[in-house]
PDB file of C-alpha atoms in Angstrom:
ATOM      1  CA  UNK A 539     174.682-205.266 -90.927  1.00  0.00           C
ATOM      2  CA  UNK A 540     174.033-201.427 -91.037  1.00  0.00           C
ATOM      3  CA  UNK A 541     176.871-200.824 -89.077  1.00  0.00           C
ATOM      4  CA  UNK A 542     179.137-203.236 -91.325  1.00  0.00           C
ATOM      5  CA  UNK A 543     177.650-201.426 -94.661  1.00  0.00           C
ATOM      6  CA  UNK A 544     178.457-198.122 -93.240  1.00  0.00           C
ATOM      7  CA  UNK A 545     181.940-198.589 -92.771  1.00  0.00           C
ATOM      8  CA  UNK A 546     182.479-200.682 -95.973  1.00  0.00           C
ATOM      9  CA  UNK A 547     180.921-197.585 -98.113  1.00  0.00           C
ATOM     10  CA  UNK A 548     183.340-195.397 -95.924  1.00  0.00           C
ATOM     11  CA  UNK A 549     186.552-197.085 -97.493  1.00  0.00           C
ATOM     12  CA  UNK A 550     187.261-199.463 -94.606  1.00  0.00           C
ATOM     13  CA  UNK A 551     188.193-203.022 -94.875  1.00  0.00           C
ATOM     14  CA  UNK A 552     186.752-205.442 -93.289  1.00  0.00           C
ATOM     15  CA  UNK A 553     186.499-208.825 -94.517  1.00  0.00           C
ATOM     16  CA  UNK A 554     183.222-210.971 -94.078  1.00  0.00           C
ATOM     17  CA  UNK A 555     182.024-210.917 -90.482  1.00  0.00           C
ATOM     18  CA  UNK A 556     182.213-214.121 -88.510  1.00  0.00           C
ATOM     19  CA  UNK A 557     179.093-213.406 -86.285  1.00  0.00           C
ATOM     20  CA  UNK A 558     180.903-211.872 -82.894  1.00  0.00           C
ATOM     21  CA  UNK A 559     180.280-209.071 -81.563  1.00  0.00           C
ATOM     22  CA  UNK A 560     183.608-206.948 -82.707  1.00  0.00           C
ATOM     23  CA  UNK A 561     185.076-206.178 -85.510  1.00  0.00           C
ATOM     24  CA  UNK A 562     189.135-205.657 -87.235  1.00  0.00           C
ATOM     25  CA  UNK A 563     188.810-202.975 -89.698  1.00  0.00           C
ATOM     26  CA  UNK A 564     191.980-202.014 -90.990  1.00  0.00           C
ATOM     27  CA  UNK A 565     192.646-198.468 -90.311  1.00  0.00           C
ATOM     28  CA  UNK A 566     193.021-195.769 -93.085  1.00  0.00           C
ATOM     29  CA  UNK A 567     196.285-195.195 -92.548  1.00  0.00           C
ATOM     30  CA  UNK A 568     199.162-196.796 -91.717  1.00  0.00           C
ATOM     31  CA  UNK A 569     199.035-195.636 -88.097  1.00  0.00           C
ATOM     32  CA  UNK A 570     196.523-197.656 -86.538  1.00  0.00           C
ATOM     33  CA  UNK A 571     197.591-195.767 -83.352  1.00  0.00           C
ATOM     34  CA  UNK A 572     197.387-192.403 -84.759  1.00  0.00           C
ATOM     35  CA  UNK A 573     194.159-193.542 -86.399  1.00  0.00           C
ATOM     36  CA  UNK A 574     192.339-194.624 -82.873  1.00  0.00           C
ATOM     37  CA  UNK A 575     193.722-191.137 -81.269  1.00  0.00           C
ATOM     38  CA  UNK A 576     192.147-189.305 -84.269  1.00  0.00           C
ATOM     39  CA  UNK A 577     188.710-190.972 -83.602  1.00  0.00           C
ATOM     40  CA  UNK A 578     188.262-189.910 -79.660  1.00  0.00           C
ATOM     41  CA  UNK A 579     187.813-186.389 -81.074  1.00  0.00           C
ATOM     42  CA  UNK A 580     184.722-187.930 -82.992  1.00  0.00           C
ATOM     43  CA  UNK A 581     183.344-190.005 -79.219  1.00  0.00           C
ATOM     44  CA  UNK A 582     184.730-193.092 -81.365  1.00  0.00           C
ATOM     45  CA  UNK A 583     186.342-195.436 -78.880  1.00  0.00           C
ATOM     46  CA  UNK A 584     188.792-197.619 -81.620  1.00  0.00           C
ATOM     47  CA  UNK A 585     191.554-199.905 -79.786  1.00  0.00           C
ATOM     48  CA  UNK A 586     194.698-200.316 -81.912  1.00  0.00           C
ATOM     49  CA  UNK A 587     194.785-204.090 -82.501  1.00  0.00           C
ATOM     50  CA  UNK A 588     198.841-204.332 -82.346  1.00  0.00           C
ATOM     51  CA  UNK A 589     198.234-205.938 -79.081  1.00  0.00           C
ATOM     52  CA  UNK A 590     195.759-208.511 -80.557  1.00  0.00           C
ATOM     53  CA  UNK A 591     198.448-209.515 -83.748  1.00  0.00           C
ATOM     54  CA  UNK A 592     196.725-207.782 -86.314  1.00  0.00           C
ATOM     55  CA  UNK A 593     198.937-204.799 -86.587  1.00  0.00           C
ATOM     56  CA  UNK A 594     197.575-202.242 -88.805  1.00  0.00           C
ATOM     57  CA  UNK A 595     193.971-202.582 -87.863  1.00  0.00           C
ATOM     58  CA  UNK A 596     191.897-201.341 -84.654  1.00  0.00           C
ATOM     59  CA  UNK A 597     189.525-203.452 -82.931  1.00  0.00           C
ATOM     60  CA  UNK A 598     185.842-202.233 -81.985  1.00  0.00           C
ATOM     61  CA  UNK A 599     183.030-203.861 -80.372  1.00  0.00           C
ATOM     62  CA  UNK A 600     179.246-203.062 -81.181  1.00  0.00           C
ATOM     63  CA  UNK A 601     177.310-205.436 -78.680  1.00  0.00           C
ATOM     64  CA  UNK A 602     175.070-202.194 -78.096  1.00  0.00           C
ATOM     65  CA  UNK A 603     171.726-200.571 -78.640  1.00  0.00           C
ATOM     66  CA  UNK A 604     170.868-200.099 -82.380  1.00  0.00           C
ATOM     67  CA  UNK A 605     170.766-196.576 -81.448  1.00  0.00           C
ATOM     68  CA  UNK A 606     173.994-196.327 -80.321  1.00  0.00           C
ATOM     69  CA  UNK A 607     175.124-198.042 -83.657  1.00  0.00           C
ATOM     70  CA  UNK A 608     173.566-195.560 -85.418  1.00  0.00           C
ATOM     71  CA  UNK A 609     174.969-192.488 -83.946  1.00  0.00           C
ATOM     72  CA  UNK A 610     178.317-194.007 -84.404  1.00  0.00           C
ATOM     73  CA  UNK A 611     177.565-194.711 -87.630  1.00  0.00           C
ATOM     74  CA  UNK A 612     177.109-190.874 -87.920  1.00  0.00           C
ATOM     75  CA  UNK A 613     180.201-190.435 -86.092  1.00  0.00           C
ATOM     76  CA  UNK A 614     182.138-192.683 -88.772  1.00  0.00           C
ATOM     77  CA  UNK A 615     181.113-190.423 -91.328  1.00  0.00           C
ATOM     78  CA  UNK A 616     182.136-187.063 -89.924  1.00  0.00           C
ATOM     79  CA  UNK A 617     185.684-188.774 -88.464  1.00  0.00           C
ATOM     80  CA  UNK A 618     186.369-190.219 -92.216  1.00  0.00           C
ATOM     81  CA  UNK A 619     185.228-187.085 -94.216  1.00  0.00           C
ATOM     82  CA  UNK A 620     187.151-184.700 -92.002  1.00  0.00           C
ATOM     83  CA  UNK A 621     190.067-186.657 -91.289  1.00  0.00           C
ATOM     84  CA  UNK A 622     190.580-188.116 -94.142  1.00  0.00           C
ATOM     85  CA  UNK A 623     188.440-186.409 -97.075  1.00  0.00           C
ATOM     86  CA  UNK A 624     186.411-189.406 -98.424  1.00  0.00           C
TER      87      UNK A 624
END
């Protein structure tokens, strides 16, 4: 949930979760590609979701330690506000 709040106040989309352990945000821009490249620099590991038919979007999995979540959450911020100014 804090991970899912975090991204929604961040400007991503994400529809209601389902109860898996991955999410398909869509990406901020219209690159999903160029958006996943963009996030390494941040240690966020985003996989374009072309390949899964969602084109447009990135896939990422969070079946981690609620530490970990939280540090990416951290992550999210910094990768959105300097890549993207929000």
């Amino acid at each position: 949930n804090r991970l899912y709040d975090a991204l929604g106040r961040l400007g991503f989309d994400l529809g209601v979760p389902g109860g898996s352990f991955y999410r398909f945000p869509r990406a901020l821009e219209d690159a999903a590609n160029s958006c996943c490249m963009k996030a390494k620099d941040y240690d966020l590991i985003l996989v374009p979701s072309d390949s899964f038919g969602v084109p447009g979007y990135f896939r990422m999995a969070y079946c981690i330690d609620t530490e970990k979540v939280e540090r990416s959450i951290a992550a999210f911020e910094k990768f959105v506000h300097e890549v993207y100014g929000r």
